[in-house]
Short mmCIF file of C-alpha atoms in Angstrom, two decimals:
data_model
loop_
_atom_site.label_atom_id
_atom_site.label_comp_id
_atom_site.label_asym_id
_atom_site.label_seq_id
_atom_site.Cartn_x
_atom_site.Cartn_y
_atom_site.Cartn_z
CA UNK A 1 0.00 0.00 0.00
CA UNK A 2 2.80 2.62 1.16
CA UNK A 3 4.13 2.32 -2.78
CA UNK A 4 0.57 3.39 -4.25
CA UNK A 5 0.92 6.29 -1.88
CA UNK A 6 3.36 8.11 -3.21
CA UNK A 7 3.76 12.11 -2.40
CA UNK A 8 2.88 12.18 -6.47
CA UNK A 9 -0.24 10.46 -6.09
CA UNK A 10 -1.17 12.55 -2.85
CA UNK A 11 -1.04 15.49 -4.56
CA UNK A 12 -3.16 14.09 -7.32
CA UNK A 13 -5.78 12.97 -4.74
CA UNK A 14 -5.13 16.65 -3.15
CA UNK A 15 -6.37 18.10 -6.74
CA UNK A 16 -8.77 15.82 -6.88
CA UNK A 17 -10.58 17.52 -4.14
CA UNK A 18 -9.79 20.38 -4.61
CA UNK A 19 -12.02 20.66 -7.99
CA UNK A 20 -14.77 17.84 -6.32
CA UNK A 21 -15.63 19.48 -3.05
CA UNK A 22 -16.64 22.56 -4.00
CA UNK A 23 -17.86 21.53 -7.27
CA UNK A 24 -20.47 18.78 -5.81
CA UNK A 25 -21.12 21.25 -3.08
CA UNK A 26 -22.67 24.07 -5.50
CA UNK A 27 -24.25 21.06 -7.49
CA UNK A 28 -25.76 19.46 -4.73
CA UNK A 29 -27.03 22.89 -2.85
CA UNK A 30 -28.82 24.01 -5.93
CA UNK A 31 -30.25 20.14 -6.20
CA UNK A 32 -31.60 20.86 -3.17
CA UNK A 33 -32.87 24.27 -3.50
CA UNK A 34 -34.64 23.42 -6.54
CA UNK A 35 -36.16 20.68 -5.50
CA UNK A 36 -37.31 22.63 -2.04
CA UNK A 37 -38.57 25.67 -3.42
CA UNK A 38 -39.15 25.48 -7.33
CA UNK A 39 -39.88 21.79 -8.25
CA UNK A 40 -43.42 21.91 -9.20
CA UNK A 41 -45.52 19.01 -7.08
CA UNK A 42 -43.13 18.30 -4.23
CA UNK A 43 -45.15 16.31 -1.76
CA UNK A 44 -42.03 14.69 0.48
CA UNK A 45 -39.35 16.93 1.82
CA UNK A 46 -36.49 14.43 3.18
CA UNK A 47 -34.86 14.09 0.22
CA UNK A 48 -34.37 17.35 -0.93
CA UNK A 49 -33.11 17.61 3.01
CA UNK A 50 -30.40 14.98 2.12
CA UNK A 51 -29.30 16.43 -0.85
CA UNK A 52 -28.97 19.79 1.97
CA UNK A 53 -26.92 17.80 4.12
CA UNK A 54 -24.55 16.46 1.80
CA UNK A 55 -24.18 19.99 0.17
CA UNK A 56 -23.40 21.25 3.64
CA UNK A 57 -20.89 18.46 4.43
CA UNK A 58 -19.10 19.08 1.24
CA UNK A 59 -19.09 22.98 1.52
CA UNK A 60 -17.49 22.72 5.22
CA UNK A 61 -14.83 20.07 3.92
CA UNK A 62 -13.71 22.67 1.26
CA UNK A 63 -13.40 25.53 3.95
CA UNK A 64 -11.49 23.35 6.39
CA UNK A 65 -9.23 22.22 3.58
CA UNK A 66 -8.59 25.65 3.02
CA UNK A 67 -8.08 26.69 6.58
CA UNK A 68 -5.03 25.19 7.90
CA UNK A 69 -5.40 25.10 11.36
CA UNK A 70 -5.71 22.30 13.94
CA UNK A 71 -9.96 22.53 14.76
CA UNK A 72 -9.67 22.69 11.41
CA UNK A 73 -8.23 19.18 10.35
CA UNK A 74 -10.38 17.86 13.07
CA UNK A 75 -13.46 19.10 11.63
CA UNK A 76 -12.84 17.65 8.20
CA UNK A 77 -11.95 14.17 9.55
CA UNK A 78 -15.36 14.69 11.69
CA UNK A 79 -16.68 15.84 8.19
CA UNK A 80 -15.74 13.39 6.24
CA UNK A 81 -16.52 10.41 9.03
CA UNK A 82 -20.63 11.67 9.01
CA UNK A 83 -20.45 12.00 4.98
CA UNK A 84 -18.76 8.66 4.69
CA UNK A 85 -21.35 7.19 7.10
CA UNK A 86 -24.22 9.04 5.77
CA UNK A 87 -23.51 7.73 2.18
CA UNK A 88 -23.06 4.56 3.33
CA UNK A 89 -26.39 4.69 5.28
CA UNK A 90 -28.77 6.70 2.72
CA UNK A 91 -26.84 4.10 -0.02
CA UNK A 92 -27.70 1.35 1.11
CA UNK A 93 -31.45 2.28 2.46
CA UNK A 94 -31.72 3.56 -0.74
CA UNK A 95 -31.16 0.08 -2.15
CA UNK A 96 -33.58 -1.48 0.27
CA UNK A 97 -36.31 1.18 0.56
CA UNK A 98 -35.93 2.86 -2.49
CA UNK A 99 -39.57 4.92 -1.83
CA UNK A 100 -38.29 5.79 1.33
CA UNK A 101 -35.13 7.42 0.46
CA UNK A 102 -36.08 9.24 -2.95
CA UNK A 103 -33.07 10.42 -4.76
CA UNK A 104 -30.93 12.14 -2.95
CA UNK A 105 -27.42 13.41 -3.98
CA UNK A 106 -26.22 10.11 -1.77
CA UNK A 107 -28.96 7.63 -3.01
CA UNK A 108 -27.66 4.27 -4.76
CA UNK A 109 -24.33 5.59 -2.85
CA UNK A 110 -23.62 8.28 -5.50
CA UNK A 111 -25.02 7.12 -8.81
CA UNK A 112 -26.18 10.37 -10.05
CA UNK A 113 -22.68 11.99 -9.82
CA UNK A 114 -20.53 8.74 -10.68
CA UNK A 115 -19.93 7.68 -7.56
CA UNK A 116 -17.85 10.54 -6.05
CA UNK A 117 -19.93 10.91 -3.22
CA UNK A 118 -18.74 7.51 -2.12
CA UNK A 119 -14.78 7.73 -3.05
CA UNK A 120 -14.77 11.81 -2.16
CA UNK A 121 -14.49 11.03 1.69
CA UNK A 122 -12.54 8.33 1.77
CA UNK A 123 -9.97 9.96 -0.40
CA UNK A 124 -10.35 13.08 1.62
CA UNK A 125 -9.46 11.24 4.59
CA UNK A 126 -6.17 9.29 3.02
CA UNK A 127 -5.02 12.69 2.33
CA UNK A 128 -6.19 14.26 5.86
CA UNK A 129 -3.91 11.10 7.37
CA UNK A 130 -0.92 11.75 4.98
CA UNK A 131 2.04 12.39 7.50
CA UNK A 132 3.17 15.48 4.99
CA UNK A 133 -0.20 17.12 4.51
CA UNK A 134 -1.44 15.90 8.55
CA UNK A 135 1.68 18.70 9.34
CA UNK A 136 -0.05 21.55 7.37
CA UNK A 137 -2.81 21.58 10.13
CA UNK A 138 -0.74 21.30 13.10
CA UNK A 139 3.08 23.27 12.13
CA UNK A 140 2.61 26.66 12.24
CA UNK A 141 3.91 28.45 8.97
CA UNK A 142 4.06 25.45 6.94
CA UNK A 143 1.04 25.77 4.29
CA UNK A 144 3.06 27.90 2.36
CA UNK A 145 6.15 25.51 1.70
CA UNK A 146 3.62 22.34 0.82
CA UNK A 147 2.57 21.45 -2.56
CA UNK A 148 -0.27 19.01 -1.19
CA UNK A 149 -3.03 21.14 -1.37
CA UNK A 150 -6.19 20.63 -2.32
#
């Protein structure tokens, strides 16, 4: 495993989420203001609520990505731990209880948007964990030497 994760491929996965967060964040926000306020016939509100959630995870990942600070590291691993668990959750229910669950931005774990709502967070993590990019948070002064960034 330590071979696949080279410092070339974290900075790959770094870029990687650095265009995905914010991108599925403003995709799934306006998902779920459409569907809340201009979808014509809207009779059950939880899964435009979902989609809400999700675009809220994803938007606060970005910022504490951005913000290189200790609270925030541990808010992005806290992050990325509910939106892992949440896609996991509303994924698989989704499978199960399909009318329950509606489609969400994390229904049928991600389909809608290829899956990146399931790989997103656990890539986010790998690259929260990275020894290298783990010191941005927590070494004061250091964000500005490291090409890691996402």
């Amino acid at each position: 495993m330590n071979r696949f994760l080279t410092p070339k491929v974290m900075r790959a996965i770094g870029q990687i989420l650095a265009v995905s967060y914010p991108l599925l964040a403003l995709s799934a926000g306006v998902r779920s203001v459409y569907q809340l306020f201009f979808k014509p016939g809207v009779t059950d509100y939880f899964p435009p609520a979902l989609s809400a959630v999700a675009a809220i995870c994803y938007l606060l990942a970005t910022v504490a990505f951005v913000i290189r600070k200790p609270w925030a590291w541990r808010m992005s691993v806290g992050v990325l731990v509910f939106e892992t668990a949440g896609v996991l959750v509303v994924g698989t229910l989704s499978v199960f209880l399909p009318e329950v669950i509606g489609r969400t931005v994390w229904h049928d774990f991600g389909i809608d948007y290829g899956f990146l709502p399931l790989v997103q967070p656990i890539l986010g993590l790998v690259w929260l964990f990275w020894p290298e990019n783990r010191r941005m948070f927590f070494t004061p002064g250091i964000e500005q030497r490291t090409p890691n960034t996402p």
